[in-house]
PDB file of C-alpha atoms in Angstrom:
ATOM      1  CA  MET A   8     -11.860 -21.333  -2.639  1.00 49.00           C
ATOM      2  CA  THR A   9      -8.213 -21.736  -3.469  1.00 77.00           C
ATOM      3  CA  ASN A  10      -6.927 -18.259  -4.275  1.00 94.00           C
ATOM      4  CA  PRO A  11      -6.575 -16.341  -0.946  1.00 98.00           C
ATOM      5  CA  VAL A  12      -6.619 -12.603  -1.027  1.00 98.00           C
ATOM      6  CA  ILE A  13      -4.450 -10.231   0.978  1.00 98.00           C
ATOM      7  CA  ILE A  14      -6.347  -7.238   2.261  1.00 98.00           C
ATOM      8  CA  SER A  15      -4.021  -4.236   2.647  1.00 98.00           C
ATOM      9  CA  VAL A  16      -5.177  -1.274   4.713  1.00 98.00           C
ATOM     10  CA  ALA A  17      -3.686   2.175   4.192  1.00 98.00           C
ATOM     11  CA  ILE A  18      -4.740   3.788   7.470  1.00 98.00           C
ATOM     12  CA  THR A  19      -3.529   7.402   7.306  1.00 97.00           C
ATOM     13  CA  GLY A  20      -1.735   8.689   4.234  1.00 96.00           C
ATOM     14  CA  SER A  21      -0.546  12.287   3.864  1.00 94.00           C
ATOM     15  CA  VAL A  22      -3.621  14.158   2.622  1.00 95.00           C
ATOM     16  CA  PRO A  23      -6.767  13.535   4.763  1.00 96.00           C
ATOM     17  CA  ARG A  24      -7.184  15.523   7.999  1.00 97.00           C
ATOM     18  CA  LYS A  25      -9.348  14.828  11.055  1.00 97.00           C
ATOM     19  CA  LYS A  26     -11.630  17.676  10.034  1.00 97.00           C
ATOM     20  CA  ASP A  27     -12.468  15.620   6.949  1.00 96.00           C
ATOM     21  CA  CYS A  28     -12.860  12.260   8.765  1.00 97.00           C
ATOM     22  CA  ALA A  29     -13.000  12.031  12.534  1.00 97.00           C
ATOM     23  CA  GLY A  30     -11.803   8.418  12.508  1.00 97.00           C
ATOM     24  CA  LEU A  31      -8.514   9.202  10.786  1.00 98.00           C
ATOM     25  CA  PRO A  32      -5.608   8.013  12.964  1.00 98.00           C
ATOM     26  CA  VAL A  33      -2.888  10.681  13.332  1.00 97.00           C
ATOM     27  CA  THR A  34      -0.971   9.981  16.556  1.00 98.00           C
ATOM     28  CA  VAL A  35       1.153   6.817  17.119  1.00 98.00           C
ATOM     29  CA  SER A  36      -1.370   5.440  19.595  1.00 98.00           C
ATOM     30  CA  GLU A  37      -4.296   6.075  17.289  1.00 98.00           C
ATOM     31  CA  GLN A  38      -2.465   4.370  14.394  1.00 98.00           C
ATOM     32  CA  ILE A  39      -1.747   1.298  16.548  1.00 98.00           C
ATOM     33  CA  GLU A  40      -5.374   1.116  17.724  1.00 98.00           C
ATOM     34  CA  GLU A  41      -6.797   1.630  14.259  1.00 98.00           C
ATOM     35  CA  THR A  42      -4.475  -1.042  12.817  1.00 98.00           C
ATOM     36  CA  HIS A  43      -5.583  -3.498  15.476  1.00 98.00           C
ATOM     37  CA  LYS A  44      -9.220  -2.956  14.601  1.00 98.00           C
ATOM     38  CA  ALA A  45      -8.471  -3.316  10.902  1.00 98.00           C
ATOM     39  CA  TYR A  46      -6.495  -6.527  11.617  1.00 98.00           C
ATOM     40  CA  ASP A  47      -9.446  -7.988  13.502  1.00 98.00           C
ATOM     41  CA  ALA A  48     -11.704  -7.094  10.546  1.00 98.00           C
ATOM     42  CA  GLY A  49      -9.462  -9.005   8.066  1.00 98.00           C
ATOM     43  CA  ALA A  50      -6.515  -6.900   7.046  1.00 98.00           C
ATOM     44  CA  SER A  51      -3.158  -8.705   6.935  1.00 98.00           C
ATOM     45  CA  LEU A  52      -0.962  -5.892   5.674  1.00 98.00           C
ATOM     46  CA  VAL A  53      -0.828  -2.263   6.902  1.00 98.00           C
ATOM     47  CA  HIS A  54       0.647   0.651   4.957  1.00 98.00           C
ATOM     48  CA  ILE A  55       2.101   3.272   7.330  1.00 98.00           C
ATOM     49  CA  HIS A  56       2.636   7.023   7.078  1.00 97.00           C
ATOM     50  CA  VAL A  57       3.313   9.219  10.112  1.00 97.00           C
ATOM     51  CA  ARG A  58       2.176  12.742  10.872  1.00 96.00           C
ATOM     52  CA  ASN A  59       3.578  15.806  12.586  1.00 95.00           C
ATOM     53  CA  PRO A  60       1.627  17.345  15.481  1.00 95.00           C
ATOM     54  CA  ASP A  61      -0.067  19.702  12.991  1.00 96.00           C
ATOM     55  CA  GLU A  62      -1.162  16.702  10.930  1.00 96.00           C
ATOM     56  CA  SER A  63       1.202  17.516   8.095  1.00 95.00           C
ATOM     57  CA  PRO A  64       3.213  14.579   6.568  1.00 94.00           C
ATOM     58  CA  GLY A  65       5.987  13.375   8.924  1.00 94.00           C
ATOM     59  CA  SER A  66       9.313  11.629   8.432  1.00 94.00           C
ATOM     60  CA  ASN A  67      10.463  10.912  11.965  1.00 95.00           C
ATOM     61  CA  PRO A  68      12.009   7.393  11.966  1.00 97.00           C
ATOM     62  CA  ASP A  69      11.256   7.028  15.638  1.00 97.00           C
ATOM     63  CA  GLN A  70       7.515   7.436  14.981  1.00 97.00           C
ATOM     64  CA  PHE A  71       7.641   4.796  12.300  1.00 98.00           C
ATOM     65  CA  PHE A  72       9.387   2.486  14.684  1.00 98.00           C
ATOM     66  CA  ALA A  73       6.904   3.102  17.489  1.00 98.00           C
ATOM     67  CA  VAL A  74       3.959   2.316  15.176  1.00 98.00           C
ATOM     68  CA  GLN A  75       5.719  -0.814  14.022  1.00 98.00           C
ATOM     69  CA  GLU A  76       6.424  -2.009  17.537  1.00 98.00           C
ATOM     70  CA  GLY A  77       2.800  -1.526  18.597  1.00 98.00           C
ATOM     71  CA  ILE A  78       1.485  -3.391  15.571  1.00 98.00           C
ATOM     72  CA  ARG A  79       3.919  -6.292  16.125  1.00 97.00           C
ATOM     73  CA  LYS A  80       2.741  -6.449  19.766  1.00 97.00           C
ATOM     74  CA  TYR A  81      -0.977  -6.422  19.178  1.00 97.00           C
ATOM     75  CA  CYS A  82      -1.366  -7.794  15.608  1.00 98.00           C
ATOM     76  CA  PRO A  83       0.598 -11.093  15.422  1.00 96.00           C
ATOM     77  CA  GLN A  84       2.255 -11.759  12.044  1.00 97.00           C
ATOM     78  CA  MET A  85       0.718  -8.651  10.385  1.00 98.00           C
ATOM     79  CA  ILE A  86       2.843  -7.306   7.552  1.00 98.00           C
ATOM     80  CA  VAL A  87       4.132  -3.831   8.244  1.00 98.00           C
ATOM     81  CA  GLN A  88       4.837  -1.691   5.202  1.00 98.00           C
ATOM     82  CA  PHE A  89       6.357   1.821   5.493  1.00 98.00           C
ATOM     83  CA  SER A  90       5.646   4.520   2.949  1.00 97.00           C
ATOM     84  CA  THR A  91       8.577   6.178   1.203  1.00 96.00           C
ATOM     85  CA  GLY A  92       6.195   8.586  -0.540  1.00 90.00           C
ATOM     86  CA  GLY A  93       7.091  12.120  -1.348  1.00 80.00           C
ATOM     87  CA  ARG A  94       4.230  14.333  -0.251  1.00 80.00           C
ATOM     88  CA  GLY A  95       5.702  16.912   2.051  1.00 73.00           C
ATOM     89  CA  ARG A  96       9.010  15.081   2.491  1.00 81.00           C
ATOM     90  CA  ASN A  97      12.395  15.622   0.899  1.00 85.00           C
ATOM     91  CA  GLN A  98      14.366  12.804  -0.723  1.00 89.00           C
ATOM     92  CA  GLN A  99      16.798  12.531   2.187  1.00 86.00           C
ATOM     93  CA  GLU A 100      13.934  11.866   4.624  1.00 92.00           C
ATOM     94  CA  ARG A 101      11.940   9.359   2.505  1.00 95.00           C
ATOM     95  CA  GLY A 102      14.129   6.311   3.174  1.00 95.00           C
ATOM     96  CA  ALA A 103      15.453   7.120   6.634  1.00 95.00           C
ATOM     97  CA  MET A 104      13.060   4.855   8.460  1.00 97.00           C
ATOM     98  CA  LEU A 105      14.141   1.753   6.508  1.00 98.00           C
ATOM     99  CA  VAL A 106      16.867   1.218   9.141  1.00 97.00           C
ATOM    100  CA  HIS A 107      14.055  -0.133  11.350  1.00 98.00           C
ATOM    101  CA  ARG A 108      13.628  -3.069   8.914  1.00 98.00           C
ATOM    102  CA  PRO A 109       9.866  -3.140   8.234  1.00 98.00           C
ATOM    103  CA  ASP A 110       8.613  -6.175   6.319  1.00 98.00           C
ATOM    104  CA  MET A 111       7.944  -3.996   3.277  1.00 98.00           C
ATOM    105  CA  ALA A 112       8.165  -0.468   1.979  1.00 98.00           C
ATOM    106  CA  SER A 113       6.583   1.337  -0.980  1.00 98.00           C
ATOM    107  CA  LEU A 114       8.779   2.084  -4.002  1.00 98.00           C
ATOM    108  CA  ALA A 115       7.479   4.256  -6.841  1.00 98.00           C
ATOM    109  CA  THR A 116       9.529   3.474  -9.955  1.00 98.00           C
ATOM    110  CA  GLY A 117       9.043   6.726 -11.812  1.00 97.00           C
ATOM    111  CA  SER A 118       7.687  10.302 -11.640  1.00 97.00           C
ATOM    112  CA  VAL A 119       4.094  11.201 -12.318  1.00 96.00           C
ATOM    113  CA  ASN A 120       1.688  14.111 -12.268  1.00 95.00           C
ATOM    114  CA  PHE A 121      -0.632  14.349  -9.231  1.00 94.00           C
ATOM    115  CA  PRO A 122      -3.595  16.725  -9.054  1.00 92.00           C
ATOM    116  CA  THR A 123      -1.538  19.835  -8.148  1.00 90.00           C
ATOM    117  CA  SER A 124       2.051  18.663  -8.105  1.00 92.00           C
ATOM    118  CA  ILE A 125       4.664  16.366  -9.661  1.00 94.00           C
ATOM    119  CA  TYR A 126       5.504  13.279  -7.654  1.00 94.00           C
ATOM    120  CA  GLU A 127       9.243  13.289  -8.416  1.00 95.00           C
ATOM    121  CA  ASN A 128      11.192  10.004  -8.353  1.00 96.00           C
ATOM    122  CA  PRO A 129      14.372  10.484 -10.460  1.00 96.00           C
ATOM    123  CA  PRO A 130      16.173   7.291 -11.662  1.00 97.00           C
ATOM    124  CA  ASP A 131      19.147   7.695  -9.314  1.00 97.00           C
ATOM    125  CA  PHE A 132      16.888   8.172  -6.349  1.00 97.00           C
ATOM    126  CA  ILE A 133      14.746   5.127  -7.178  1.00 97.00           C
ATOM    127  CA  GLU A 134      17.891   3.029  -7.387  1.00 98.00           C
ATOM    128  CA  HIS A 135      19.125   4.484  -4.079  1.00 97.00           C
ATOM    129  CA  LEU A 136      15.832   3.528  -2.335  1.00 97.00           C
ATOM    130  CA  ALA A 137      15.872   0.039  -3.919  1.00 98.00           C
ATOM    131  CA  GLY A 138      19.429  -0.422  -2.658  1.00 98.00           C
ATOM    132  CA  GLU A 139      18.493   0.621   0.857  1.00 97.00           C
ATOM    133  CA  MET A 140      15.617  -1.914   0.802  1.00 98.00           C
ATOM    134  CA  LEU A 141      18.022  -4.672  -0.267  1.00 98.00           C
ATOM    135  CA  LYS A 142      20.425  -3.624   2.467  1.00 97.00           C
ATOM    136  CA  TYR A 143      17.835  -3.878   5.211  1.00 97.00           C
ATOM    137  CA  ASN A 144      16.017  -6.933   3.750  1.00 97.00           C
ATOM    138  CA  VAL A 145      12.854  -4.937   3.080  1.00 98.00           C
ATOM    139  CA  LYS A 146      10.590  -6.201   0.291  1.00 98.00           C
ATOM    140  CA  PRO A 147       9.431  -3.378  -2.002  1.00 98.00           C
ATOM    141  CA  GLU A 148       5.844  -2.877  -2.966  1.00 98.00           C
ATOM    142  CA  ILE A 149       6.350  -1.385  -6.412  1.00 98.00           C
ATOM    143  CA  GLU A 150       3.861   1.458  -6.892  1.00 98.00           C
ATOM    144  CA  ILE A 151       2.677   1.664 -10.510  1.00 98.00           C
ATOM    145  CA  PHE A 152       1.100   5.099 -11.088  1.00 98.00           C
ATOM    146  CA  ASP A 153       1.735   5.008 -14.859  1.00 96.00           C
ATOM    147  CA  LEU A 154       2.648   2.454 -17.498  1.00 96.00           C
ATOM    148  CA  ALA A 155       6.371   3.155 -17.759  1.00 97.00           C
ATOM    149  CA  MET A 156       6.807   2.350 -14.084  1.00 98.00           C
ATOM    150  CA  LEU A 157       6.016  -1.255 -14.696  1.00 98.00           C
ATOM    151  CA  TYR A 158       8.882  -1.584 -17.232  1.00 98.00           C
ATOM    152  CA  ASN A 159      11.194   0.400 -14.959  1.00 98.00           C
ATOM    153  CA  ALA A 160      10.404  -2.107 -12.210  1.00 98.00           C
ATOM    154  CA  ALA A 161      11.307  -5.039 -14.515  1.00 98.00           C
ATOM    155  CA  ASN A 162      14.612  -3.311 -15.245  1.00 98.00           C
ATOM    156  CA  LEU A 163      15.328  -3.001 -11.530  1.00 98.00           C
ATOM    157  CA  VAL A 164      14.694  -6.710 -11.107  1.00 98.00           C
ATOM    158  CA  ALA A 165      17.008  -7.448 -14.051  1.00 98.00           C
ATOM    159  CA  LYS A 166      19.754  -5.324 -12.430  1.00 97.00           C
ATOM    160  CA  GLY A 167      19.396  -7.200  -9.156  1.00 98.00           C
ATOM    161  CA  LEU A 168      18.112  -4.131  -7.248  1.00 98.00           C
ATOM    162  CA  ILE A 169      14.785  -5.817  -6.581  1.00 98.00           C
ATOM    163  CA  ARG A 170      14.616  -9.517  -5.728  1.00 97.00           C
ATOM    164  CA  ALA A 171      12.182 -11.685  -7.659  1.00 96.00           C
ATOM    165  CA  PRO A 172       9.335 -12.485  -7.299  1.00 97.00           C
ATOM    166  CA  ALA A 173       8.327  -8.845  -7.181  1.00 98.00           C
ATOM    167  CA  HIS A 174       5.130  -7.466  -5.785  1.00 98.00           C
ATOM    168  CA  VAL A 175       3.448  -4.557  -7.519  1.00 98.00           C
ATOM    169  CA  GLN A 176       0.483  -2.336  -6.868  1.00 98.00           C
ATOM    170  CA  PHE A 177      -1.485  -0.676  -9.621  1.00 98.00           C
ATOM    171  CA  VAL A 178      -2.789   2.709  -8.432  1.00 98.00           C
ATOM    172  CA  MET A 179      -5.701   3.999 -10.381  1.00 98.00           C
ATOM    173  CA  GLY A 180      -7.967   7.031 -10.250  1.00 97.00           C
ATOM    174  CA  ILE A 181      -5.604   9.882  -9.277  1.00 97.00           C
ATOM    175  CA  PRO A 182      -6.330  12.907 -11.429  1.00 96.00           C
ATOM    176  CA  ASN A 183      -3.605  13.461 -13.999  1.00 95.00           C
ATOM    177  CA  ALA A 184      -2.309   9.943 -13.524  1.00 96.00           C
ATOM    178  CA  MET A 185      -3.714   6.505 -14.478  1.00 97.00           C
ATOM    179  CA  PRO A 186      -7.464   6.370 -15.001  1.00 97.00           C
ATOM    180  CA  ALA A 187      -9.653   3.831 -13.234  1.00 98.00           C
ATOM    181  CA  LYS A 188     -10.618   1.856 -16.276  1.00 98.00           C
ATOM    182  CA  ARG A 189     -10.956  -1.944 -16.269  1.00 98.00           C
ATOM    183  CA  SER A 190      -9.503  -2.315 -19.765  1.00 98.00           C
ATOM    184  CA  ILE A 191      -6.375  -0.519 -18.522  1.00 98.00           C
ATOM    185  CA  LEU A 192      -6.073  -2.791 -15.444  1.00 98.00           C
ATOM    186  CA  GLU A 193      -6.488  -5.880 -17.654  1.00 98.00           C
ATOM    187  CA  PHE A 194      -3.771  -4.591 -19.962  1.00 98.00           C
ATOM    188  CA  LEU A 195      -1.435  -3.951 -16.996  1.00 98.00           C
ATOM    189  CA  ILE A 196      -1.961  -7.474 -15.663  1.00 98.00           C
ATOM    190  CA  LYS A 197      -1.214  -8.904 -19.138  1.00 98.00           C
ATOM    191  CA  GLU A 198       1.996  -6.886 -19.330  1.00 98.00           C
ATOM    192  CA  LEU A 199       2.922  -7.831 -15.774  1.00 98.00           C
ATOM    193  CA  HIS A 200       2.690 -11.548 -16.686  1.00 98.00           C
ATOM    194  CA  GLU A 201       5.040 -10.896 -19.611  1.00 98.00           C
ATOM    195  CA  VAL A 202       7.751  -8.759 -17.913  1.00 98.00           C
ATOM    196  CA  LEU A 203       7.511 -10.093 -14.354  1.00 98.00           C
ATOM    197  CA  PRO A 204       5.888 -13.498 -14.724  1.00 96.00           C
ATOM    198  CA  GLN A 205       6.268 -14.575 -11.071  1.00 95.00           C
ATOM    199  CA  ALA A 206       5.047 -11.281  -9.563  1.00 98.00           C
ATOM    200  CA  THR A 207       2.067 -10.823  -7.256  1.00 98.00           C
ATOM    201  CA  TRP A 208      -0.112  -7.767  -7.608  1.00 98.00           C
ATOM    202  CA  THR A 209      -2.583  -5.538  -5.827  1.00 98.00           C
ATOM    203  CA  ALA A 210      -4.882  -2.887  -7.216  1.00 98.00           C
ATOM    204  CA  ALA A 211      -5.801   0.309  -5.362  1.00 98.00           C
ATOM    205  CA  GLY A 212      -8.521   2.759  -6.335  1.00 98.00           C
ATOM    206  CA  ILE A 213      -8.543   6.334  -5.162  1.00 98.00           C
ATOM    207  CA  ALA A 214     -11.591   8.106  -3.748  1.00 97.00           C
ATOM    208  CA  LYS A 215     -14.853   7.009  -5.450  1.00 96.00           C
ATOM    209  CA  HIS A 216     -12.920   4.372  -7.344  1.00 98.00           C
ATOM    210  CA  GLN A 217     -11.867   2.352  -4.254  1.00 98.00           C
ATOM    211  CA  LEU A 218     -14.675  -0.199  -4.153  1.00 98.00           C
ATOM    212  CA  VAL A 219     -14.846  -0.870  -7.857  1.00 98.00           C
ATOM    213  CA  LEU A 220     -11.101  -1.564  -7.934  1.00 98.00           C
ATOM    214  CA  ASN A 221     -11.550  -3.899  -5.018  1.00 98.00           C
ATOM    215  CA  GLU A 222     -14.109  -5.823  -7.098  1.00 98.00           C
ATOM    216  CA  TRP A 223     -12.029  -5.852 -10.285  1.00 98.00           C
ATOM    217  CA  ALA A 224      -8.998  -7.110  -8.311  1.00 98.00           C
ATOM    218  CA  LEU A 225     -10.960  -9.829  -6.625  1.00 98.00           C
ATOM    219  CA  GLU A 226     -12.434 -10.990  -9.914  1.00 97.00           C
ATOM    220  CA  LEU A 227      -9.134 -10.856 -11.822  1.00 98.00           C
ATOM    221  CA  GLY A 228      -7.127 -12.766  -9.185  1.00 97.00           C
ATOM    222  CA  GLY A 229      -5.198 -10.007  -7.486  1.00 98.00           C
ATOM    223  CA  HIS A 230      -5.058  -8.636  -3.909  1.00 98.00           C
ATOM    224  CA  VAL A 231      -6.865  -5.600  -2.588  1.00 98.00           C
ATOM    225  CA  ARG A 232      -6.190  -2.349  -0.812  1.00 98.00           C
ATOM    226  CA  THR A 233      -8.613  -0.190   1.162  1.00 98.00           C
ATOM    227  CA  GLY A 234      -8.324   2.429   3.904  1.00 98.00           C
ATOM    228  CA  LEU A 235      -8.759   6.116   4.731  1.00 98.00           C
ATOM    229  CA  GLU A 236      -5.554   7.184   2.970  1.00 98.00           C
ATOM    230  CA  ASP A 237      -7.203   6.539  -0.392  1.00 98.00           C
ATOM    231  CA  ASN A 238     -10.855   7.173   0.402  1.00 98.00           C
ATOM    232  CA  ILE A 239     -12.559   8.695   3.434  1.00 98.00           C
ATOM    233  CA  ARG A 240     -16.122   7.845   2.343  1.00 97.00           C
ATOM    234  CA  PHE A 241     -18.092   4.693   3.004  1.00 97.00           C
ATOM    235  CA  ASP A 242     -20.549   5.638   0.231  1.00 95.00           C
ATOM    236  CA  LYS A 243     -21.708   8.805  -1.468  1.00 92.00           C
ATOM    237  CA  ASP A 244     -23.783   9.754   1.590  1.00 95.00           C
ATOM    238  CA  GLN A 245     -21.534   8.823   4.483  1.00 97.00           C
ATOM    239  CA  ILE A 246     -18.039   9.476   5.698  1.00 98.00           C
ATOM    240  CA  ALA A 247     -16.349   6.254   6.802  1.00 98.00           C
ATOM    241  CA  LYS A 248     -16.398   5.599  10.561  1.00 98.00           C
ATOM    242  CA  ASP A 249     -12.899   4.141  10.527  1.00 98.00           C
ATOM    243  CA  ASN A 250     -10.499   1.884   8.567  1.00 98.00           C
ATOM    244  CA  ALA A 251     -12.047  -1.279  10.049  1.00 98.00           C
ATOM    245  CA  GLN A 252     -15.415  -0.432   8.470  1.00 98.00           C
ATOM    246  CA  LEU A 253     -13.808  -0.341   5.003  1.00 98.00           C
ATOM    247  CA  VAL A 254     -11.804  -3.488   5.665  1.00 98.00           C
ATOM    248  CA  ALA A 255     -14.934  -5.359   6.846  1.00 98.00           C
ATOM    249  CA  ARG A 256     -16.779  -4.454   3.665  1.00 98.00           C
ATOM    250  CA  VAL A 257     -13.981  -5.834   1.495  1.00 98.00           C
ATOM    251  CA  ALA A 258     -13.682  -8.991   3.605  1.00 98.00           C
ATOM    252  CA  LYS A 259     -17.381  -9.615   3.134  1.00 97.00           C
ATOM    253  CA  LEU A 260     -17.084  -8.964  -0.569  1.00 97.00           C
ATOM    254  CA  CYS A 261     -14.419 -11.677  -0.979  1.00 97.00           C
ATOM    255  CA  SER A 262     -16.934 -14.487  -0.645  1.00 94.00           C
ATOM    256  CA  LYS A 263     -18.800 -13.136  -3.680  1.00 94.00           C
ATOM    257  CA  TYR A 264     -15.767 -13.886  -5.752  1.00 95.00           C
ATOM    258  CA  ASN A 265     -14.956 -17.221  -4.083  1.00 95.00           C
ATOM    259  CA  ARG A 266     -11.773 -15.685  -2.573  1.00 97.00           C
ATOM    260  CA  PRO A 267     -10.906 -16.539   1.044  1.00 97.00           C
ATOM    261  CA  VAL A 268      -9.330 -13.756   3.094  1.00 98.00           C
ATOM    262  CA  ALA A 269      -5.699 -14.535   3.860  1.00 98.00           C
ATOM    263  CA  LYS A 270      -4.697 -14.509   7.482  1.00 97.00           C
ATOM    264  CA  ALA A 271      -1.470 -12.692   8.268  1.00 98.00           C
ATOM    265  CA  LYS A 272       0.730 -15.866   8.392  1.00 97.00           C
ATOM    266  CA  GLU A 273      -0.692 -16.929   5.013  1.00 97.00           C
ATOM    267  CA  ALA A 274      -0.174 -13.465   3.525  1.00 98.00           C
ATOM    268  CA  ARG A 275       3.486 -13.698   4.531  1.00 98.00           C
ATOM    269  CA  GLN A 276       3.797 -16.978   2.667  1.00 97.00           C
ATOM    270  CA  ILE A 277       2.146 -15.539  -0.436  1.00 97.00           C
ATOM    271  CA  LEU A 278       4.630 -12.609  -0.475  1.00 98.00           C
ATOM    272  CA  GLY A 279       7.615 -14.682   0.456  1.00 97.00           C
ATOM    273  CA  LEU A 280       8.229 -12.928   3.746  1.00 97.00           C
ATOM    274  CA  HIS A 281       9.695 -14.510   6.896  1.00 86.00           C
ATOM    275  CA  GLN A 282       7.495 -15.341   9.822  1.00 77.00           C
ATOM    276  CA  VAL A 283       7.862 -13.266  12.940  1.00 76.00           C
ATOM    277  CA  SER A 284       7.350 -14.311  16.547  1.00 64.00           C
TER     278      SER A 284
END
């Protein structure tokens, strides 16, 4: 067992609501508590969104900071990753929290159709966000929702706007975007090795595709993402109790593929991040 796997947990997102899943963490205190449980279950990286009081997507940098501080207090060495995603947020708001210097932040490197909208990431805005991440020493997680985004990411590395080695996440199963097909994932990995040969990668499956993407990533040597942002169901008959339940399932699955679960300190080493006290 020589290829440790980082389990990322996306605890909240922008779309699910408590009426859909009672265990969804919305407030700052709920997010800290949920992250702690997921950390104990095996997650070493947490992907953070914040919400407004009405549960709509939030952008308040102070909320991001409060969640980060709680996680750093209760989850030693856990990697904190802020979302710069665009659902319900304007471009001016999407990078405002980077001033708080999380370990990582998401960076989509192109625009893509979502089920009922366009996820807009114009080239100048992408470069602005990448520059802000460089300024605050935040490592991007490059979000690949469609093939062109991979080559756009390689261009950003070539321009010096993203430091190598890069870390990418292949997001599959969103309607109107990249299908959840193993042949596509295998092609993406092959291309990644050509254009960003030192890069690390994660695969994320949306909704019913979450578990099968976890298995493909484990088998193909990548890292995995789970959590209520992407999928609120444990199986076709049950709503997930909480994020920790989904993390525990993936952690158990790792042994099937001879992949040890990376502890937080080891995950930092894998991604080239500094250790924190």
